[in-house]
GROMACS .gro file of C-alpha atoms in nm:
model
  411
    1UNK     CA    1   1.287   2.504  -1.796
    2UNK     CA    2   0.991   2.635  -2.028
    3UNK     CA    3   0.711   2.469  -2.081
    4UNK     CA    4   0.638   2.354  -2.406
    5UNK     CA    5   0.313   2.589  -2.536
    6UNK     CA    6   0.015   2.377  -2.654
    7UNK     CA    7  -0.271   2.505  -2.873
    8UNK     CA    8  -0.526   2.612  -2.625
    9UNK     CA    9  -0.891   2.580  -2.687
   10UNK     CA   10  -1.079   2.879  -2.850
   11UNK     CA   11  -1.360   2.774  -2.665
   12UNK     CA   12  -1.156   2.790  -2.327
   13UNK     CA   13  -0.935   3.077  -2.363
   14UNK     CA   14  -0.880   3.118  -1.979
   15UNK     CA   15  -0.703   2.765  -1.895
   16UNK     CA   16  -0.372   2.754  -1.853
   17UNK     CA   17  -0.225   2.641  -2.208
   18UNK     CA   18  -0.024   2.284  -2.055
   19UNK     CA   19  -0.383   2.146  -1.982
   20UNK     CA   20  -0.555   1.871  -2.198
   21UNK     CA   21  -0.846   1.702  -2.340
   22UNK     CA   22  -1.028   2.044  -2.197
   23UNK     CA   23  -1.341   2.037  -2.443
   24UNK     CA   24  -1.412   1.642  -2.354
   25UNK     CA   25  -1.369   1.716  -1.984
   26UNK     CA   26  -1.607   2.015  -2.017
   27UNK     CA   27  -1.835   1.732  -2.223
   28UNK     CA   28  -1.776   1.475  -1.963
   29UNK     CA   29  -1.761   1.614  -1.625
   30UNK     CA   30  -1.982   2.001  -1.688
   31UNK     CA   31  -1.925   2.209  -1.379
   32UNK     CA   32  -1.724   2.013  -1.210
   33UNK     CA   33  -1.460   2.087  -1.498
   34UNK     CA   34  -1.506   2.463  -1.492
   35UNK     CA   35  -1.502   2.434  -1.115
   36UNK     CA   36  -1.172   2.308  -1.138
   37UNK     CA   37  -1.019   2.451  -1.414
   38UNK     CA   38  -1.141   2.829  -1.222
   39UNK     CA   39  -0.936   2.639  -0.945
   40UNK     CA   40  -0.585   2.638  -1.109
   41UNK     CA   41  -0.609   3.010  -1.090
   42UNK     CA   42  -0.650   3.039  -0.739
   43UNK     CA   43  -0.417   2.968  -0.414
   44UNK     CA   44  -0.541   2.982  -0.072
   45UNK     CA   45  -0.631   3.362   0.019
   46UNK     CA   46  -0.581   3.346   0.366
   47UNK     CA   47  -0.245   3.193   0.427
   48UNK     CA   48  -0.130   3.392   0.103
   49UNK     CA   49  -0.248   3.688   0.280
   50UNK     CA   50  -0.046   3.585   0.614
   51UNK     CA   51   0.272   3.522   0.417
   52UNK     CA   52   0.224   3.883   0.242
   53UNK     CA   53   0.297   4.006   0.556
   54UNK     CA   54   0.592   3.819   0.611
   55UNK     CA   55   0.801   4.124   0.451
   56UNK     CA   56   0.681   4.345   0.729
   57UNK     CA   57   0.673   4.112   1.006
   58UNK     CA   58   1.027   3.912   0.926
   59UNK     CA   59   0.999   3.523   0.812
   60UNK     CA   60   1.113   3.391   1.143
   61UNK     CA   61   0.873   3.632   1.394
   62UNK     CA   62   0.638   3.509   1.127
   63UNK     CA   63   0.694   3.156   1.176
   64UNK     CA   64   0.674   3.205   1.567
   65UNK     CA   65   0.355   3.409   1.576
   66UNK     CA   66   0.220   3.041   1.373
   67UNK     CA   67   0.392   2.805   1.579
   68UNK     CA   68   0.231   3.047   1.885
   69UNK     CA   69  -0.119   3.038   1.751
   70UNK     CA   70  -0.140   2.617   1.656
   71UNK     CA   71  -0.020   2.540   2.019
   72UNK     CA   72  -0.137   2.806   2.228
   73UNK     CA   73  -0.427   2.981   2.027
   74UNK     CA   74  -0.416   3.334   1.879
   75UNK     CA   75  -0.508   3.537   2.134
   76UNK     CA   76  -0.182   3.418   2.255
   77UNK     CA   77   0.042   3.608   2.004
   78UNK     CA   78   0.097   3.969   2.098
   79UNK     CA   79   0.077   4.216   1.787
   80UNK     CA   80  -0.110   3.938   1.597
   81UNK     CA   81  -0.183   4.091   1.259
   82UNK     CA   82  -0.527   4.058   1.116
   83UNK     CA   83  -0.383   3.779   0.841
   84UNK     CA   84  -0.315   3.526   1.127
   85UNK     CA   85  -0.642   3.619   1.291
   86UNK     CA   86  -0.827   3.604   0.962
   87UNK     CA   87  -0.635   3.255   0.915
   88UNK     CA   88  -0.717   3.080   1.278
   89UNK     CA   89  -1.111   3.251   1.289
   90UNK     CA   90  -1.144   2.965   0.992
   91UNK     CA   91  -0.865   2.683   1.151
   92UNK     CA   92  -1.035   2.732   1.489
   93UNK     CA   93  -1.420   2.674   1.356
   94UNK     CA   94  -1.458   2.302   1.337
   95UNK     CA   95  -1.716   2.253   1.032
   96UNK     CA   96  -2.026   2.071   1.142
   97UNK     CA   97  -1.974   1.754   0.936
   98UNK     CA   98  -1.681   1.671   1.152
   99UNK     CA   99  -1.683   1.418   1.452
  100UNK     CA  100  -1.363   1.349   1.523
  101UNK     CA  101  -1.488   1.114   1.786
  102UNK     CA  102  -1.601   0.897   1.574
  103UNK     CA  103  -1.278   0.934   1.369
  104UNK     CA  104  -1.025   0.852   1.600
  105UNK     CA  105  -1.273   0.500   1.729
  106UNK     CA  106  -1.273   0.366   1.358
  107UNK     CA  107  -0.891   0.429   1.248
  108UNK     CA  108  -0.733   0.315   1.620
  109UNK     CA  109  -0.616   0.007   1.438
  110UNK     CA  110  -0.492   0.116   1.118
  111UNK     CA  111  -0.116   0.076   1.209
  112UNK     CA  112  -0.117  -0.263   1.197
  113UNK     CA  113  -0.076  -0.230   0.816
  114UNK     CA  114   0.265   0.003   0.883
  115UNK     CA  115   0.488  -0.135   0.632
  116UNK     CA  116   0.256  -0.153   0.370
  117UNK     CA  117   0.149   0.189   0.409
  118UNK     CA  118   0.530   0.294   0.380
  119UNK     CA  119   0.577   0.119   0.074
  120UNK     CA  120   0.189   0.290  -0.043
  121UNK     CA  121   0.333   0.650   0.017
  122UNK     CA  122   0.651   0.586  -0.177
  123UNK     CA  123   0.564   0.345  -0.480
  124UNK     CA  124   0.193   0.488  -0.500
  125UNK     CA  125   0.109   0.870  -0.319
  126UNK     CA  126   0.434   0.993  -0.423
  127UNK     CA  127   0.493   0.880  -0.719
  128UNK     CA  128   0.146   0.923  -0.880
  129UNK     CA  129   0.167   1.369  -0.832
  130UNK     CA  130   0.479   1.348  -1.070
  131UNK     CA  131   0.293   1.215  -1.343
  132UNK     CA  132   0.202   1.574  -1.414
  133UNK     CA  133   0.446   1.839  -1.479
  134UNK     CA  134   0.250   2.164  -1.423
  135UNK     CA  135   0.194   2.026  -1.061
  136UNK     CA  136   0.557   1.911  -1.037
  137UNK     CA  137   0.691   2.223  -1.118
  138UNK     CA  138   0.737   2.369  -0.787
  139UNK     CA  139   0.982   2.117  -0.680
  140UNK     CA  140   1.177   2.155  -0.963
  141UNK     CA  141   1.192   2.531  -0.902
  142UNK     CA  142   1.274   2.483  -0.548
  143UNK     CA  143   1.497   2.208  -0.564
  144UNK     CA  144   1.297   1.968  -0.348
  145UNK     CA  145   1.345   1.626  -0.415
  146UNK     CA  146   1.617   1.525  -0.655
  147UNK     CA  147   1.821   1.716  -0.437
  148UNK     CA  148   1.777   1.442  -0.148
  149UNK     CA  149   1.449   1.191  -0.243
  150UNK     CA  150   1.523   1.038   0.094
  151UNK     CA  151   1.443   1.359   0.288
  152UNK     CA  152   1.132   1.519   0.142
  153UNK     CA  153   1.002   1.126   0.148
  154UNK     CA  154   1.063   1.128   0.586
  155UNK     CA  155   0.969   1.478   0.572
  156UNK     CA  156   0.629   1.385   0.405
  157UNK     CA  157   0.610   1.070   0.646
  158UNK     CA  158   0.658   1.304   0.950
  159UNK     CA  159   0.338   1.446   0.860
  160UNK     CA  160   0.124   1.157   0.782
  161UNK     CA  161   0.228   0.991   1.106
  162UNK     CA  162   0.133   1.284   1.341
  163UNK     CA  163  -0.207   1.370   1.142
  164UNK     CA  164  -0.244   0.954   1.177
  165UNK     CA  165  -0.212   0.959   1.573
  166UNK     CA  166  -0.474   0.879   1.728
  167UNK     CA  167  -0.588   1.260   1.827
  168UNK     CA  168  -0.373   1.398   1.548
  169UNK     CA  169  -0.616   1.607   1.433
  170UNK     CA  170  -0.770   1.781   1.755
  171UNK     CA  171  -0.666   2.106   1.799
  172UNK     CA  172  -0.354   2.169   1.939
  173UNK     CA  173  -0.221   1.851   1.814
  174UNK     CA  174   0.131   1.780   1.632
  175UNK     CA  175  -0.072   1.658   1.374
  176UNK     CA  176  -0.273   1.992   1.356
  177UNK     CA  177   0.006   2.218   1.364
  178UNK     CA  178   0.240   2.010   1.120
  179UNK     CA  179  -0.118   2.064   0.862
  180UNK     CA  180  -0.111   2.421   0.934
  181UNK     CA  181   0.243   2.432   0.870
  182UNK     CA  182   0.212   2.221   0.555
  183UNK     CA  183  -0.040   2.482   0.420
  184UNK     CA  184   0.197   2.804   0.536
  185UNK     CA  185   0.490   2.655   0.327
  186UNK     CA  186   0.250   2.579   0.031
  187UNK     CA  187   0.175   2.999   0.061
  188UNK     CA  188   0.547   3.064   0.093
  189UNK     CA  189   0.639   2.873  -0.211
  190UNK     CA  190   0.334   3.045  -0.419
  191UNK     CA  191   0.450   3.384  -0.311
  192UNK     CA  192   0.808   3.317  -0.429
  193UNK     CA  193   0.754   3.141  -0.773
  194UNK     CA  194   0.485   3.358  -0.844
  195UNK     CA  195   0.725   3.634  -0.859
  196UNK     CA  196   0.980   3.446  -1.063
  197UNK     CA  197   1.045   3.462  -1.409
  198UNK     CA  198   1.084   3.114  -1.392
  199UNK     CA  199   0.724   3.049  -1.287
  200UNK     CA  200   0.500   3.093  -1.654
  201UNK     CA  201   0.140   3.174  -1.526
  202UNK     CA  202  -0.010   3.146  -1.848
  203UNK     CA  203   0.132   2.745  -1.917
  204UNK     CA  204   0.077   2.657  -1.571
  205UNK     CA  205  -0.168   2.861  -1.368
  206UNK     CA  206  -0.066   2.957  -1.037
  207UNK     CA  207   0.197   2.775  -0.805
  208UNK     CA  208   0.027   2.502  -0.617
  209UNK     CA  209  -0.317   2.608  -0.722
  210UNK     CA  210  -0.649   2.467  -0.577
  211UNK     CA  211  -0.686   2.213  -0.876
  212UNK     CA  212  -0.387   2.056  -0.777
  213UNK     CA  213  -0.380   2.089  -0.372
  214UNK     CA  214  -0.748   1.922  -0.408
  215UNK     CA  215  -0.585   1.579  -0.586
  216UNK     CA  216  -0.338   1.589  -0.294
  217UNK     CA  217  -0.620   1.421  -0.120
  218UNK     CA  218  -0.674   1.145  -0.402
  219UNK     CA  219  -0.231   1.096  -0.346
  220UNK     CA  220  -0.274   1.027   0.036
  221UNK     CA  221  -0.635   0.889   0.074
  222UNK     CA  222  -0.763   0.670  -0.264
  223UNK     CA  223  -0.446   0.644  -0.411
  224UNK     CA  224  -0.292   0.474  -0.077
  225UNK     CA  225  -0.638   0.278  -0.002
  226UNK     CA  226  -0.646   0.141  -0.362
  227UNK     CA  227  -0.256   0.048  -0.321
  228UNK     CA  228  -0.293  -0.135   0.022
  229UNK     CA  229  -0.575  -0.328  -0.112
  230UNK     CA  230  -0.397  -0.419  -0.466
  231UNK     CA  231  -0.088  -0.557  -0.201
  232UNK     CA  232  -0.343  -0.789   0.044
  233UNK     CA  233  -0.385  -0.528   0.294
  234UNK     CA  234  -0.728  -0.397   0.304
  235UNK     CA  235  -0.891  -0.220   0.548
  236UNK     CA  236  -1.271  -0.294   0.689
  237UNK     CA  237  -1.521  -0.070   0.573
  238UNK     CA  238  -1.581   0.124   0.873
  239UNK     CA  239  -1.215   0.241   0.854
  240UNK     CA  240  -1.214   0.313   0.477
  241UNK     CA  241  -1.524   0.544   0.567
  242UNK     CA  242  -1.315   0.693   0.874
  243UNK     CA  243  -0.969   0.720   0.642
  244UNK     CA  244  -1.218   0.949   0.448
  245UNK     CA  245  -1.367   1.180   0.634
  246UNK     CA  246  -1.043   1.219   0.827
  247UNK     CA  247  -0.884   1.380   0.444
  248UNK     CA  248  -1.166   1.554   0.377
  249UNK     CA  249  -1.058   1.732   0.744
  250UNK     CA  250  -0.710   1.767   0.635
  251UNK     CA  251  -0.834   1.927   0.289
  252UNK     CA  252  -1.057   2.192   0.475
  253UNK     CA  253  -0.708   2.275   0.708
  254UNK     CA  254  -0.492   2.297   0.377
  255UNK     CA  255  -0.722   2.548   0.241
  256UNK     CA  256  -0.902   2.368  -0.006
  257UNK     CA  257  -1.214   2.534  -0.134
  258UNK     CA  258  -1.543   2.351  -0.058
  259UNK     CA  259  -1.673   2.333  -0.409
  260UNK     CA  260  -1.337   2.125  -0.472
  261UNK     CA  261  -1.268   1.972  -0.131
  262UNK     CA  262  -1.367   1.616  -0.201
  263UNK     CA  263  -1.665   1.480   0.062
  264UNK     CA  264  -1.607   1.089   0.020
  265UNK     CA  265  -1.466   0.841  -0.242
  266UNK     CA  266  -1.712   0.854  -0.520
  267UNK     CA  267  -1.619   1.264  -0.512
  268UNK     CA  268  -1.215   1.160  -0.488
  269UNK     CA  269  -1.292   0.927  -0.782
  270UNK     CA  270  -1.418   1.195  -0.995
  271UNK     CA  271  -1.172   1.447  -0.885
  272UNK     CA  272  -0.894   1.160  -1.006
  273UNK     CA  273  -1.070   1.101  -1.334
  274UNK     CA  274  -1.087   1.470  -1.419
  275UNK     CA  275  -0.716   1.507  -1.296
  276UNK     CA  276  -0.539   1.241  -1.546
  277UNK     CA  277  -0.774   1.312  -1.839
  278UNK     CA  278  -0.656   1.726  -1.817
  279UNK     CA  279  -0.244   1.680  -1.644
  280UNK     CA  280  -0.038   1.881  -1.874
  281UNK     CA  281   0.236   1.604  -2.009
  282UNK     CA  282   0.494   1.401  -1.822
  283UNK     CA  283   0.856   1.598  -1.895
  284UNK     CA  284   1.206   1.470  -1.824
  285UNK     CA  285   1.183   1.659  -1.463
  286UNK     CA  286   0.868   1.388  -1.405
  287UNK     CA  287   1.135   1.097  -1.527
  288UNK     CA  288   1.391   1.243  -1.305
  289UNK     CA  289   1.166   1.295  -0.949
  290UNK     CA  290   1.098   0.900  -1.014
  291UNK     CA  291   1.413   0.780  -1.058
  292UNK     CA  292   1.494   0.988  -0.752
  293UNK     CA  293   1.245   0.808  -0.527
  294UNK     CA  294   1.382   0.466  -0.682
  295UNK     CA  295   1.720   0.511  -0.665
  296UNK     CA  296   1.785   0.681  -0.340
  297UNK     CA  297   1.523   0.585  -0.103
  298UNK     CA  298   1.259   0.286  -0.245
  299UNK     CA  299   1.494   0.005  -0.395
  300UNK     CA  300   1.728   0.055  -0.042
  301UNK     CA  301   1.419  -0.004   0.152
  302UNK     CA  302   1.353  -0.282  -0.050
  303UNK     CA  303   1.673  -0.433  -0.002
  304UNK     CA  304   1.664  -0.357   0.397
  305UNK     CA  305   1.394  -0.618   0.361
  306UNK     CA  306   1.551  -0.894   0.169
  307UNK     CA  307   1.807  -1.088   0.223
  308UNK     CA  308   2.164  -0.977   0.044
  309UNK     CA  309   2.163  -1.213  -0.208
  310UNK     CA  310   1.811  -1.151  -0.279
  311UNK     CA  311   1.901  -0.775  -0.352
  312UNK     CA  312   1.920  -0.822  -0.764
  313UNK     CA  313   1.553  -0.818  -0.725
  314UNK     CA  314   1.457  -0.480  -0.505
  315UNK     CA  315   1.440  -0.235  -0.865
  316UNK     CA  316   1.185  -0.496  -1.061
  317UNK     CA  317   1.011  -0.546  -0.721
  318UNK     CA  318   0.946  -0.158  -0.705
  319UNK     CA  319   0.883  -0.157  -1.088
  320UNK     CA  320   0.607  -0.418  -1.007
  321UNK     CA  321   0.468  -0.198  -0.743
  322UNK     CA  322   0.436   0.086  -0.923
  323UNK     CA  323   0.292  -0.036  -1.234
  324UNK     CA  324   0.028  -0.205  -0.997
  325UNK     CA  325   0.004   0.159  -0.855
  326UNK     CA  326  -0.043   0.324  -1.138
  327UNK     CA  327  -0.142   0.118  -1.439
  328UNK     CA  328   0.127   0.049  -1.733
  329UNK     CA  329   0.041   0.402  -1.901
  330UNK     CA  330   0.108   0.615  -1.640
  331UNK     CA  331   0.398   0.421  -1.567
  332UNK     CA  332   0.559   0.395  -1.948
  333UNK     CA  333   0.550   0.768  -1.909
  334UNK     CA  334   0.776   0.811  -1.616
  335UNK     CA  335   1.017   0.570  -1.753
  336UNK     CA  336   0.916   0.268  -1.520
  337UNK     CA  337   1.081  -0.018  -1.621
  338UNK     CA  338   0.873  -0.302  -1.720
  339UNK     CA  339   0.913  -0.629  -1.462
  340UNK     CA  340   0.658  -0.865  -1.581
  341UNK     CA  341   0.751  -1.183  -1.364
  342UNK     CA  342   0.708  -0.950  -1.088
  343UNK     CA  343   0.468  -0.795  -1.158
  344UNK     CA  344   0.265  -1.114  -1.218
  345UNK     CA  345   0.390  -1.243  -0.875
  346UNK     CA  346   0.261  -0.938  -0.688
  347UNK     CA  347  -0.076  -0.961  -0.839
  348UNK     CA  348  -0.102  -1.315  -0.774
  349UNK     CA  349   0.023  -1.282  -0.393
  350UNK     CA  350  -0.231  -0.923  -0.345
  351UNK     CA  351  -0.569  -1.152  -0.361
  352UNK     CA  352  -0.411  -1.450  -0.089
  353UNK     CA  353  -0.269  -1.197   0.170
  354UNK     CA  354  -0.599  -1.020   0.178
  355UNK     CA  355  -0.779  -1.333   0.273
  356UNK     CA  356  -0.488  -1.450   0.532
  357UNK     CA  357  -0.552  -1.051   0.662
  358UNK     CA  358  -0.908  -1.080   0.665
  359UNK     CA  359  -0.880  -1.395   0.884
  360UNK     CA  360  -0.664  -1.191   1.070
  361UNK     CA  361  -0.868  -0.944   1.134
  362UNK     CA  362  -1.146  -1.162   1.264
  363UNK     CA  363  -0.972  -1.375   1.531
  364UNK     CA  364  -1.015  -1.197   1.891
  365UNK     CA  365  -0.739  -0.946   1.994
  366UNK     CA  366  -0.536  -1.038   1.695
  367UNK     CA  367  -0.577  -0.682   1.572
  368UNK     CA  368  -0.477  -0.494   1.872
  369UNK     CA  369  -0.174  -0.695   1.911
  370UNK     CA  370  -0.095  -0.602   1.551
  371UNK     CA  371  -0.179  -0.276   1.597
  372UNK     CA  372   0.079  -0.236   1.914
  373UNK     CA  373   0.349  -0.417   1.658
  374UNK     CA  374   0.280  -0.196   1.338
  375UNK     CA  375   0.361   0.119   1.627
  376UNK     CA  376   0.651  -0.071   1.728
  377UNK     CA  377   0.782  -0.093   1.410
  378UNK     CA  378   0.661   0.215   1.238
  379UNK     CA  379   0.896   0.439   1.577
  380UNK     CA  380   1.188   0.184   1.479
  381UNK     CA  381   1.173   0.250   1.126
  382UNK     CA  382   1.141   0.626   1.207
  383UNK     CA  383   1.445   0.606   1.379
  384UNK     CA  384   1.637   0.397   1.118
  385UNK     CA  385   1.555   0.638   0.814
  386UNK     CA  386   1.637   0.989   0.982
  387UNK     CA  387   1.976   0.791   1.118
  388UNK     CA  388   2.039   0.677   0.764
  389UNK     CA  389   1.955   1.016   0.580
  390UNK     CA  390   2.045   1.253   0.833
  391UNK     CA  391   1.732   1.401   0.915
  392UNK     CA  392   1.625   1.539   1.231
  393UNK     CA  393   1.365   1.814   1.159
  394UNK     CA  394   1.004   1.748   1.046
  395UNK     CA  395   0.915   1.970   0.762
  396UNK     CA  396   1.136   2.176   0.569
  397UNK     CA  397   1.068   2.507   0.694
  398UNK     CA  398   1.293   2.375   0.983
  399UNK     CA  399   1.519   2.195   0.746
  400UNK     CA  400   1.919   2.271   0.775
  401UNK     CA  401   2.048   2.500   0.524
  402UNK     CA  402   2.245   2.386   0.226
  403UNK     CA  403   2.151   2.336  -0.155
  404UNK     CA  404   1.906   2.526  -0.301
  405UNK     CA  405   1.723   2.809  -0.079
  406UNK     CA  406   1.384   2.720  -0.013
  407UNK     CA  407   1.150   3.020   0.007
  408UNK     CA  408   1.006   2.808   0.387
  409UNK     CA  409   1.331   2.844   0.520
  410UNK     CA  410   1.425   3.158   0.680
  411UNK     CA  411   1.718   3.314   0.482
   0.00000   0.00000   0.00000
């Protein structure tokens, strides 16, 4: 599928052509805007680097040599090549703004608020990257999502629960290595489509580019915090602050750059703002991922939590959630149907479960308890979803074959 070409700016002859509004965002946001439009023509050098060597190495020695070096350390891979080296003298520096400490005390009770944050990363994180098709691209081109919506969605959850482990971002960590692994796949993709004739640089810039990998943070930190609180699930301001800094650790171990690695959530909120005034425009592919997410894996989670003959009203109850998510524009461009009862409902119910939360909160060892229940629940759930999509791996570089090839996957 080609992207349609738009009239690029005179001025601005060097941004990819699907971008928009490029002369206001220059106006509004200076050299932050040139920062980031520079980004979308850049990928990570040193995992792309690593994965160049993949052809001389072999994917799956490759893949060992990584696995070798996130739980053991490099010196423990013989024949190391200077790539991985290169890649692990930056993973194994810890950057001096980091206290992981400190961390780990202020986010201990966050999974008390498990179920809402599984409905946040389907209804909100997810669903707010498709809402730009240059970004989207690559999973069209690989065939990751419509192909199975439940999978990629567990996959991504794999992640977010081992980098949310309390110690899931030390080194050596699950956590750490599933990051790592995260950013090696992004590299594996970008060396494949970049050599497809599928892939058009010029419209869209370069696959998974630093523009875009830097608004990954906005999906899984403000996005997510903004959702919780719109449902009556806020956190306390010492673990917003914590939630934070711990994504500003995950950018710098994805390979964000620092002049676009977001510090805290005025920085996220500008990245955002410059994001949706410049995404290229939603396409039917956008449509499709949604009704993907919808179909196979949010309205039967819905219904897992209502009673039968209450199921008639999972699809307007993740229409509501979603248009709360992501505003009604965003929204009547993805094709989300409109569910204004609902949605009314929701909004009314967001404001009085904060306050019953809050009380929560604030009566002694209520929050541990909920904390050891929102585990409870968050390993059963685990266990219900990979038993009810057939999933067993973690990320998709060790993902069964079948479908589409995946340039992770060894072939």
């Amino acid at each position: 599928m080609v992207a349609t070409p738009q009239i690029r700016p005179e001025a601005h002859p060097e941004i990819p052509t699907t971008a928009r509004n490029v002369d206001e965002a220059v106006r509004r946001f200076g050299a932050k805007a040139e920062t980031y439009f520079a980004g979308m023509w850049r990928g990570d050098e040193l995992a792309d680097a690593f994965v160049a060597d993949f052809a001389e190495i072999g994917h799956g020695k490759a893949m060992k040599m990584l696995r070798t070096a996130c739980r053991k350390g490099i010196d423990a891979v013989p024949n190391a090549p200077q790539s991985l080296r290169d890649l692990f003298a930056e993973l194994d520096t810890i950057p001096a703004w980091l206290d992981l400490d400190w961390i780990d005390d202020h986010t201990r009770h966050l999974p008390r608020y498990t179920r809402q944050a599984g409905i946040t990363l389907g209804a909100a994180s997810l669903v707010s990257g498709y809402a730009n098709s240059a970004a989207s691209r690559p999973l069209e081109l690989t065939g990751r999502y419509v192909e199975n919506a439940g999978m990629r969605t567990i996959e991504v959850g794999s992640w977010l629960i081992a980098i949310n482990e309390r110690g899931g971002l030390r080194r050596y960590s699950h956590g750490f290595e599933l990051t790592v692994r995260v950013r090696i796949i992004h590299a594996l993709v970008r060396h494949s489509l970049s050599r497809s004739p599928e892939w058009d640089e010029d419209a869209w810039g370069v696959p998974i580019c630093q523009a875009f990998l830097a608004y990954t943070l906005i999906e899984f930190c403000l996005i997510p915090l903004r959702g919780m609180r719109a449902i009556g699930a806020p956190y306390q301001p010492d673990e917003v602050e914590a939630y934070y800094r711990s994504w500003r650790y995950v950018g710098h171990l994805l390979g964000i750059e620092e002049n676009l690695l977001p510090v805290n959530q005025h920085d996220q909120e500008v990245l955002e703002d410059l994001y949706l005034l410049t995404r290229p425009e939603v396409d039917d592919y956008c449509r499709s991922l949604v009704a993907a997410i919808n179909e196979e894996f949010l309205v039967p989670e819905i219904e897992e939590i209502l009673p039968r003959q209450l199921h008639h009203m999972a699809p307007p109850t993740v229409a509501a959630l979603e248009r709360i998510f992501l505003g009604d524009q965003i929204a009547d461009e993805l094709g989300v149907d409109r569910a204004p009862r609902m949605t009314a409902v929701l909004r009314v119910l967001g404001p009085i479960l904060a306050t019953l939360n809050a009380l929560l909160d604030r009566m002694p060892g209520v929050k541990p308890l909920r904390t050891r229940l929102g585990l409870r629940y968050r390993d059963k759930q685990d266990e219900r979803l990979r038993t009810r999509y057939g999933v067993q791996h973690d990320l998709v570089d060790d993902s069964p074959a079948g479908g589409k090839a995946h340039p992770a996957r060894a072939h």
